Coordinates of N, CA, C and O in Angstrom, one line a residue:
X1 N -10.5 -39.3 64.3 CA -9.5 -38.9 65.3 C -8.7 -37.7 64.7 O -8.3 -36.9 65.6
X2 N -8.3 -37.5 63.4 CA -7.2 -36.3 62.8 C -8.0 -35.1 63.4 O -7.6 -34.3 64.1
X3 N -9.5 -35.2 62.9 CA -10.4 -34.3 63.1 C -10.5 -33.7 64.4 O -10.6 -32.5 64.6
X4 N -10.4 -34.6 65.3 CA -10.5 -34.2 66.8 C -9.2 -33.5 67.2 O -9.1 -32.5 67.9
X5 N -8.1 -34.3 66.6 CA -6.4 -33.7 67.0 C -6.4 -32.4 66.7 O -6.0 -31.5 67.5
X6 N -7.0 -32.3 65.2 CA -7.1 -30.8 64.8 C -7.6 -29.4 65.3 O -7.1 -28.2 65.3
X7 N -9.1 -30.1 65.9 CA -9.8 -29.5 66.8 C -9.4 -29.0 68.2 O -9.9 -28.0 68.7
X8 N -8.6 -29.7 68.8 CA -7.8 -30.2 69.9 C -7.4 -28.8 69.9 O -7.6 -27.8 70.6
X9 N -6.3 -29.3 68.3 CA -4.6 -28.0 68.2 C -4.6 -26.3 67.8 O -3.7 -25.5 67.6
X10 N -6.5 -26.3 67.9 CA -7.3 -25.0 67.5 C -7.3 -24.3 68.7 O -7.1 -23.1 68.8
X11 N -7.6 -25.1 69.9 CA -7.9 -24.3 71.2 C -6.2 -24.3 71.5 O -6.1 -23.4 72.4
X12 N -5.4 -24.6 71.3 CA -4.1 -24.4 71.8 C -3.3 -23.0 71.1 O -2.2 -22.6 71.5
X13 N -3.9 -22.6 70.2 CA -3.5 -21.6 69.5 C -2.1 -21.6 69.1 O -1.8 -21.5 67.9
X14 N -1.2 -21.8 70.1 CA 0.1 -21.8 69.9 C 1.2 -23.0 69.3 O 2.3 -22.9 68.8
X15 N 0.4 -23.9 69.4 CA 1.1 -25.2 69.1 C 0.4 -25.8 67.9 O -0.8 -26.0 67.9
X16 N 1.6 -26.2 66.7 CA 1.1 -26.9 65.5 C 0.3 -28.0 66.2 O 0.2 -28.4 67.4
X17 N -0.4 -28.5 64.9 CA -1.4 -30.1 65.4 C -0.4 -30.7 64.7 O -0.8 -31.7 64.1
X18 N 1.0 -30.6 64.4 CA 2.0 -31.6 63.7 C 2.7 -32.0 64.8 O 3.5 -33.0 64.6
X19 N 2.6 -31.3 66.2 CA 2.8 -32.0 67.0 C 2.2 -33.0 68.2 O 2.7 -33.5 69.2
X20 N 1.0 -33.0 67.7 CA -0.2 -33.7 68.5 C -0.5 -35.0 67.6 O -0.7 -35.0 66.4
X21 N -0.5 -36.3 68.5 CA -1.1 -37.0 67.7 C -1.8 -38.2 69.2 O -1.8 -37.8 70.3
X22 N -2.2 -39.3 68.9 CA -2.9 -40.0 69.9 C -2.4 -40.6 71.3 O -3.2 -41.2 72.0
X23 N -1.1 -40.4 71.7 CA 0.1 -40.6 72.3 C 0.1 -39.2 72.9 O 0.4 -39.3 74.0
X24 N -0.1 -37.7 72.5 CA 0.3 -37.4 73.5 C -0.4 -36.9 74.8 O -1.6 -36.5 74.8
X25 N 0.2 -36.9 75.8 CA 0.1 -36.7 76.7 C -0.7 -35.0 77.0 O 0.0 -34.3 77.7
X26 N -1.9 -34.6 76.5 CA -2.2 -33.3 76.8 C -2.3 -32.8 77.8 O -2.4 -31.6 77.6
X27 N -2.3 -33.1 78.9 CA -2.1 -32.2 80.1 C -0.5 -31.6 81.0 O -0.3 -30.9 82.0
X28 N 0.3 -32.5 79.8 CA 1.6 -32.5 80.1 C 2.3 -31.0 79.1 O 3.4 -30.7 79.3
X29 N 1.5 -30.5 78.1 CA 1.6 -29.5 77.1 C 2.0 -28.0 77.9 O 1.2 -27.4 78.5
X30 N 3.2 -27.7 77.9 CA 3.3 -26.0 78.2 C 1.6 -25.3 78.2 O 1.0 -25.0 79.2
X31 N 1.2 -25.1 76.7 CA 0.2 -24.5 77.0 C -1.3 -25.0 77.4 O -2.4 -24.4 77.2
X32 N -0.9 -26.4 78.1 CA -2.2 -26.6 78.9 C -2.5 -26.3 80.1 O -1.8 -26.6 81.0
X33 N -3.8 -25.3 80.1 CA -4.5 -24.6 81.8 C -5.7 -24.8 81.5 O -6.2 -25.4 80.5
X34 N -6.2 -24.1 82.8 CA -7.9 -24.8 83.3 C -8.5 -24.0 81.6 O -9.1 -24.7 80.8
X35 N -8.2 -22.9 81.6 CA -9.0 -22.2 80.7 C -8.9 -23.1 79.3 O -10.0 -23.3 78.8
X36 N -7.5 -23.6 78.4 CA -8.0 -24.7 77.5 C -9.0 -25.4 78.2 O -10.1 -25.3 77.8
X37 N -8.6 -26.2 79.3 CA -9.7 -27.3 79.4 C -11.3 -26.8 79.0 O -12.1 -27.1 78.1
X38 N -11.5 -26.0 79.8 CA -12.7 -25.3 79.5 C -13.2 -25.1 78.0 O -14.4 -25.2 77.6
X39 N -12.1 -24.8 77.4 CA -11.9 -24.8 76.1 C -12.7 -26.0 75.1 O -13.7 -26.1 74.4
X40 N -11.6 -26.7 75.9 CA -12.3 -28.4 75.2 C -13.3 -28.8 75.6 O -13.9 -29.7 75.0
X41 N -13.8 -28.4 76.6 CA -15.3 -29.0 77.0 C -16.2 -28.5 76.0 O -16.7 -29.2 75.1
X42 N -16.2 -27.2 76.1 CA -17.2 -26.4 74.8 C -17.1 -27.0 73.5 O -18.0 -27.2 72.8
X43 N -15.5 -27.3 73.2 CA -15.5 -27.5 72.1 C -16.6 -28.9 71.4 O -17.4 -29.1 70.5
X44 N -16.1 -29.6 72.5 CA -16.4 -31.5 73.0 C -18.2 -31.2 72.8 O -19.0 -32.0 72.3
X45 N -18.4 -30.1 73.3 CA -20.0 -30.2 73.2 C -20.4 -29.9 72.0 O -21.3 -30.6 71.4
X46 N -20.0 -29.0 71.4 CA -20.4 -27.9 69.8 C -20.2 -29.0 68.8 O -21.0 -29.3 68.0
X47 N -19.2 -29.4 69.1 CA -18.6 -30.4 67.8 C -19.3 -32.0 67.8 O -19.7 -32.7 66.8
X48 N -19.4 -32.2 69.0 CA -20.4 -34.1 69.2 C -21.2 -33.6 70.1 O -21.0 -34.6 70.9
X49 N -21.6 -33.1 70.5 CA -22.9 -33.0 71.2 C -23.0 -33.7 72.7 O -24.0 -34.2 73.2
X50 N -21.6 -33.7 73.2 CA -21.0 -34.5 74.4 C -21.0 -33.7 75.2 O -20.6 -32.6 74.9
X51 N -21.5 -33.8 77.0 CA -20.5 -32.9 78.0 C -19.9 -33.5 78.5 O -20.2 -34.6 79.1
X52 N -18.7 -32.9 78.4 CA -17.3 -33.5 79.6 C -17.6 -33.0 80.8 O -18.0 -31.9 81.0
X53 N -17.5 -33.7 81.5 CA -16.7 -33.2 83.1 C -15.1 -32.6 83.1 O -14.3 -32.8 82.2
X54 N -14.9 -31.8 84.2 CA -13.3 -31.9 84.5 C -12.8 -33.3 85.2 O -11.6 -33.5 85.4
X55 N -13.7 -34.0 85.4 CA -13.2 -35.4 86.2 C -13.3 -36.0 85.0 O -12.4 -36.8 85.1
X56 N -14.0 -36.2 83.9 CA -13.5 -36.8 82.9 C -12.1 -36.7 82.3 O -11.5 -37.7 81.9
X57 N -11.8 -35.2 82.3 CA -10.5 -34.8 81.4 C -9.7 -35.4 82.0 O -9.1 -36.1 81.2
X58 N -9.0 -35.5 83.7 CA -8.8 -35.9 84.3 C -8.6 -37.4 84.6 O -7.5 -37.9 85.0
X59 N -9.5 -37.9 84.4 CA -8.9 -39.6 84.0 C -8.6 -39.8 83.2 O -8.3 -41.0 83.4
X60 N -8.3 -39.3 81.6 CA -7.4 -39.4 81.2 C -6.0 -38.9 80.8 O -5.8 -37.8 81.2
X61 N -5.1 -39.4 80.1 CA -4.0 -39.1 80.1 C -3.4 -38.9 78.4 O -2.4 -38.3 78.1
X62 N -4.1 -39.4 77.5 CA -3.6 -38.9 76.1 C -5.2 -38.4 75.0 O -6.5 -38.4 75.1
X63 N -4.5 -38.0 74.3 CA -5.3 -37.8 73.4 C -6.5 -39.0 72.9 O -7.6 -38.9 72.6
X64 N -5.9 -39.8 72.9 CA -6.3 -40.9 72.2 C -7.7 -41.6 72.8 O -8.7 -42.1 72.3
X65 N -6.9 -41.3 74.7 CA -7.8 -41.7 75.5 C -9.1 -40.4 75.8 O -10.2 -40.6 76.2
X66 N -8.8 -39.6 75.6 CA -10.0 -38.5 75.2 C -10.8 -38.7 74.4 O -12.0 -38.8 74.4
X67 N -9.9 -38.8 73.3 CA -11.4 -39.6 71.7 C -12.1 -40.4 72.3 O -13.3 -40.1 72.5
X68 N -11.3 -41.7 72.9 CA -12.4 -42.9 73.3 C -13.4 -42.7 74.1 O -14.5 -43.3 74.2
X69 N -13.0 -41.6 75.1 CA -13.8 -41.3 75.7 C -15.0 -40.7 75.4 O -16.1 -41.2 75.7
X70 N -15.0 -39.8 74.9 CA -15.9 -38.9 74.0 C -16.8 -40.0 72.9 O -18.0 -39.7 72.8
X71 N -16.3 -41.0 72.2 CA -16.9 -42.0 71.1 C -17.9 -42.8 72.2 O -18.8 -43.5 71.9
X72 N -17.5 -42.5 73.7 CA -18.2 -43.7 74.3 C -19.2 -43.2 74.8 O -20.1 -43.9 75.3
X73 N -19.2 -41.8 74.7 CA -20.4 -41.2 74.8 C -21.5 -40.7 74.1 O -22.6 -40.3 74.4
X74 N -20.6 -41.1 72.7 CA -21.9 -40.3 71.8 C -23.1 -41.5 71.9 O -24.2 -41.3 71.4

């Protein structure tokens, strides 16, 4: 999970990963738009070998629930 937070706080460029942790809310982030999302998909693939949907990102609501989601895929 740190690993993914980390990963997460790479595509956001702007925002420490000391403020990210499994509670937050990423779509609620100033600097979240389509183009992060897009971001994270790539990332989500390169890194675990997963593809997201945008209807995946979409159902959920924190970080936390992104990992699980992604763990439920591998």
């Amino acid at each position: 999970m740190e690993k993914f937070i980390e990963l997460f706080a790479e595509q956001l460029d702007a925002m420490s990963e000391v403020t990210l942790n499994a509670d937050t809310r990423f779509r609620e982030l100033d600097e979240w738009t389509s183009l992060v999302a897009l971001s994270i998909i790539a990332m989500v693939d390169e890194e675990y070998g997963v593809s997201l949907s945008g209807n995946d990102i979409r159902s959920v609501n924190t970080l936390g629930e992104l990992y699980n989601l992604i763990q439920e895929k591998l």
